[in-house]
Amino acid sequence: MIKNVTVLGLGPMGRAMARTFLRDGYRVTVWNRTASKADALVAEGAHRPATVREAVAASELVVLSLTDYDAMYTLLEPATDTLPGRVLVNLSSDTPEQARAAAKWAAGHGAAHLTGGVQASPPQIGQPGAYTFYSGPREVFDAHREALSVLTETDYRGEDPGLAAAYYQLTMDLFWTTTLGWLHSLALANAHGISADDFLPHAASLLGGLPEFLTFYSPRIDAGEYAGDAERLTMAAASVDHVVRTAEDAGVDTTLPEALRAAVRRGIAAGHGENSATSLVEVFRKP
Ligand code: NDP
């Protein structure tokens, strides 16, 4: 059986996906706004039609790897006559609301839509261990699971097209806040003559301890319990204040720790001072 797939969008991620399908024996059709990004893939055996219409028409399975969902509309609005019977697997980042709207839009044009949220970097595509959240119609996912498994392992979250995008954005929320926190700590480290490399084992040790912390607190948070038996928000307030002042003294930007301090202060004003700092989830729920 000939295995066909079209990949629309050839940034680092789309190129890694197209290449992985090629290596798995797929007949791969590619299209990108900047056509030259397909040159290497064409040399490796991919087909590059002149128009996006031809690219969509070439395969039932159409994988999108674009900056956002607006780029999908830009690409596909002029090609909607090719959509009936297609399965759009949208692996572009965007909001759950955008994913739900896209599923309706696709259905209105006779196509199925699967939302995906890739938990991997381009070099990890096709390697064991990487996975992607999916959501959308179960039967469509099941019919194409094998093809999608060529890229990464699959983690089907449910029928709601917004679910995979929601899980993806949760991980991005955590990723960006953690990464920016790390970069801020490095600026502070540098101001004290400490290099990123000097700090590395300590940063890694702290982050490596987080799963234990999360495992202890997750069931409590789900139960609405914020007992201050292990730590209290008033302690967190003093600690975050020390971070802000250390940054001020070092002449380092204080925007990030000040945002944390503002949240902690709101928590104390809301009466959570004697609770665990995890009670801040209540503050975040009600801006
Ligand atoms: P890039 O931003 O490098 O590539 C985006 C693609 O979208 C390019 O092919 C670009 O075309 C196309 N594009 C953007 N805007 C338009 C438009 N208006 N019209 C037509 N085409 C457009 O992203 P990546 O390849 O790195 O990532 C793709 C998706 O995967 C993103 O949503 C990203 O968040 C997600 N992702 C990326 C990861 C990574 O590590 N790279 C990890 C996990 C998820 P052109 O080449 O012409 O500019």
PDB file of N, CA, C and O in Angstrom, residues 13 36 43 56-57 111 139 196 208 214 260:
ATOM      1  N   MET A  13      10.456  22.414  12.355  1.00  0.00           N
ATOM      2  CA  MET A  13       9.611  21.294  12.764  1.00  0.00           C
ATOM      3  C   MET A  13       9.016  20.575  11.561  1.00  0.00           C
ATOM      4  O   MET A  13       9.079  19.341  11.465  1.00  0.00           O
ATOM      5  N   SER A  36      11.973  27.704  -1.183  1.00  0.00           N
ATOM      6  CA  SER A  36      13.343  27.191  -1.120  1.00  0.00           C
ATOM      7  C   SER A  36      13.578  26.290   0.098  1.00  0.00           C
ATOM      8  O   SER A  36      14.505  25.471   0.086  1.00  0.00           O
ATOM      9  N   ALA A  43      15.382  17.041  -2.824  1.00  0.00           N
ATOM     10  CA  ALA A  43      16.568  16.235  -3.180  1.00  0.00           C
ATOM     11  C   ALA A  43      16.508  14.857  -2.525  1.00  0.00           C
ATOM     12  O   ALA A  43      17.071  13.889  -3.041  1.00  0.00           O
ATOM     13  N   VAL A  56      -2.492  19.880  -1.207  1.00  0.00           N
ATOM     14  CA  VAL A  56      -3.583  19.326  -0.390  1.00  0.00           C
ATOM     15  C   VAL A  56      -4.254  18.179  -1.133  1.00  0.00           C
ATOM     16  O   VAL A  56      -4.589  17.141  -0.546  1.00  0.00           O
ATOM     17  N   ALA A  57      -4.419  18.343  -2.434  1.00  0.00           N
ATOM     18  CA  ALA A  57      -5.094  17.313  -3.223  1.00  0.00           C
ATOM     19  C   ALA A  57      -4.287  16.011  -3.279  1.00  0.00           C
ATOM     20  O   ALA A  57      -4.844  14.940  -3.508  1.00  0.00           O
ATOM     21  N   ALA A 111     -13.841  18.504   5.751  1.00  0.00           N
ATOM     22  CA  ALA A 111     -12.597  17.869   6.200  1.00  0.00           C
ATOM     23  C   ALA A 111     -12.678  17.567   7.695  1.00  0.00           C
ATOM     24  O   ALA A 111     -13.426  18.222   8.428  1.00  0.00           O
ATOM     25  N   GLU A 139     -12.480   8.230  15.963  1.00  0.00           N
ATOM     26  CA  GLU A 139     -12.316   7.290  14.834  1.00  0.00           C
ATOM     27  C   GLU A 139     -11.301   7.826  13.824  1.00  0.00           C
ATOM     28  O   GLU A 139     -10.564   7.058  13.195  1.00  0.00           O
ATOM     29  N   ALA A 196      26.941  30.580  34.205  1.00  0.00           N
ATOM     30  CA  ALA A 196      25.838  29.623  34.000  1.00  0.00           C
ATOM     31  C   ALA A 196      26.327  28.213  34.332  1.00  0.00           C
ATOM     32  O   ALA A 196      25.605  27.413  34.943  1.00  0.00           O
ATOM     33  N   GLY A 208      15.302  19.236  39.427  1.00  0.00           N
ATOM     34  CA  GLY A 208      15.144  17.786  39.539  1.00  0.00           C
ATOM     35  C   GLY A 208      14.300  17.382  40.737  1.00  0.00           C
ATOM     36  O   GLY A 208      13.727  16.293  40.761  1.00  0.00           O
ATOM     37  N   LEU A 214       5.681  18.471  43.212  1.00  0.00           N
ATOM     38  CA  LEU A 214       4.409  18.454  42.488  1.00  0.00           C
ATOM     39  C   LEU A 214       3.557  17.260  42.906  1.00  0.00           C
ATOM     40  O   LEU A 214       2.331  17.369  43.036  1.00  0.00           O
ATOM     41  N   LEU A 260       6.093  38.245  40.728  1.00  0.00           N
ATOM     42  CA  LEU A 260       5.864  37.189  41.726  1.00  0.00           C
ATOM     43  C   LEU A 260       5.470  37.804  43.063  1.00  0.00           C
ATOM     44  O   LEU A 260       4.544  37.344  43.743  1.00  0.00           O
TER      45      LEU A 260
END
